């Protein structure tokens, strides 16, 4: 195998686009936990010993959607049943109360209600959720910097008064999935209910209501997308002026609908980096600054506080079926990685009975904790912080990657121990991030997606060989794996 410097250089030269890393280890590496192996109070007590200034991000998962997007492999189920929404909200609030001691032992920094489409809930559901948070943490509005919710354009247009009520409850940011402003691409994404006119109307409503931060996104790589259509979406979204914009390379997994259509393969498209360059140029010309490899923000208003804090190592408590929690000891879920209505029903019952426990997860060794920060936080990272948690013992494995990143122009050295990404490093951040993955995490990730691929007959027929599902590999390495498969 080539050395890290040549490996990274080859990946850049070939335009490799690995999956975007927003968590480490990824959900695909979670495996069932032995019954009774982990006690929640003890787990979080261990986590508390690792932080001099204990802080907490709170994530609440609402799994319900009206429809499933073609690229989505998140924990979502299709339902518009109001009785189910009522029961689920009751269960979520019960779970919040059951975690009162864990929340009260830390300074609450952010609250994010994700999904799914949480905006499908009624205003009374959000009132119940926020009242429950205030019950266990009375001053939460004083300490929390960001209160965010995910929504679809059509959910906002359908109930603008309800959205205004959310702002009255303290909402500071809404994430509105747009993906494209080209009609054909919107339909391709499976978002026909939210056409370009609905998107424009949703943005107008949110801006007129005075929400501090509107976060939107675009995706590069839809079937039928061209450089011209991409430029159209970028130019129009820049003109609409949301405070935060994210641009993602499309990743098609074997558990997403796109794997069945015959229009996609696992192999990446190197030309998409040209679309990245165009978006970065346009958004920076419009006054945005780059907060991460995928995200641009309006200075002083935009951004994604919970993500930044999580990348910095602040623990996250995830509540609700399918929600992930990130601690310094164990990353875990209550539930499996495969969503189902029966599991939602089980969650509601177990929450009512106060019997929810971690069921799926990944136990973190000191090495994986160090790697987590390197994978996620290379934008601006003091390596001295990692010395205290074990970096010194990993120098023979980590230093070659850092030296390779510097040799390829991906990082600056700032002072004796701080690193920061260069503009080139932002562009190829995921190539660098995957270079910090442990062999064990790569193995588990690949095993998960190859098993899904093997069970998906259409993916096996249409998507190509599964060696390209995961990780960062060159064409030569892919060909070697294909021959041995």
PDB file of C-alpha atoms in Angstrom, residues 56-59 107-112 143-147 305-307 309-310 316:
ATOM      1  CA  UNK A  56     -24.563  19.177  26.915  1.00  0.00           C
ATOM      2  CA  UNK A  57     -26.294  19.247  23.557  1.00  0.00           C
ATOM      3  CA  UNK A  58     -29.873  17.916  23.568  1.00  0.00           C
ATOM      4  CA  UNK A  59     -31.230  16.231  20.447  1.00  0.00           C
ATOM      5  CA  UNK A 107     -24.859  23.255  31.234  1.00  0.00           C
ATOM      6  CA  UNK A 108     -27.406  22.899  28.436  1.00  0.00           C
ATOM      7  CA  UNK A 109     -26.035  24.575  25.292  1.00  0.00           C
ATOM      8  CA  UNK A 110     -28.358  23.619  22.409  1.00  0.00           C
ATOM      9  CA  UNK A 111     -31.726  21.994  21.734  1.00  0.00           C
ATOM     10  CA  UNK A 112     -32.318  20.487  18.311  1.00  0.00           C
ATOM     11  CA  UNK A 143     -28.174  28.960  28.758  1.00  0.00           C
ATOM     12  CA  UNK A 144     -29.239  27.559  25.383  1.00  0.00           C
ATOM     13  CA  UNK A 145     -27.638  29.327  22.423  1.00  0.00           C
ATOM     14  CA  UNK A 146     -29.647  27.611  19.719  1.00  0.00           C
ATOM     15  CA  UNK A 147     -33.144  26.104  19.483  1.00  0.00           C
ATOM     16  CA  UNK A 305     -24.099  25.623  16.821  1.00  0.00           C
ATOM     17  CA  UNK A 306     -24.993  22.073  17.881  1.00  0.00           C
ATOM     18  CA  UNK A 307     -22.891  20.533  15.114  1.00  0.00           C
ATOM     19  CA  UNK A 309     -20.074  21.901  19.620  1.00  0.00           C
ATOM     20  CA  UNK A 310     -20.490  18.183  18.952  1.00  0.00           C
ATOM     21  CA  UNK A 316     -24.949  14.945  22.956  1.00  0.00           C
TER      22      UNK A 316
END
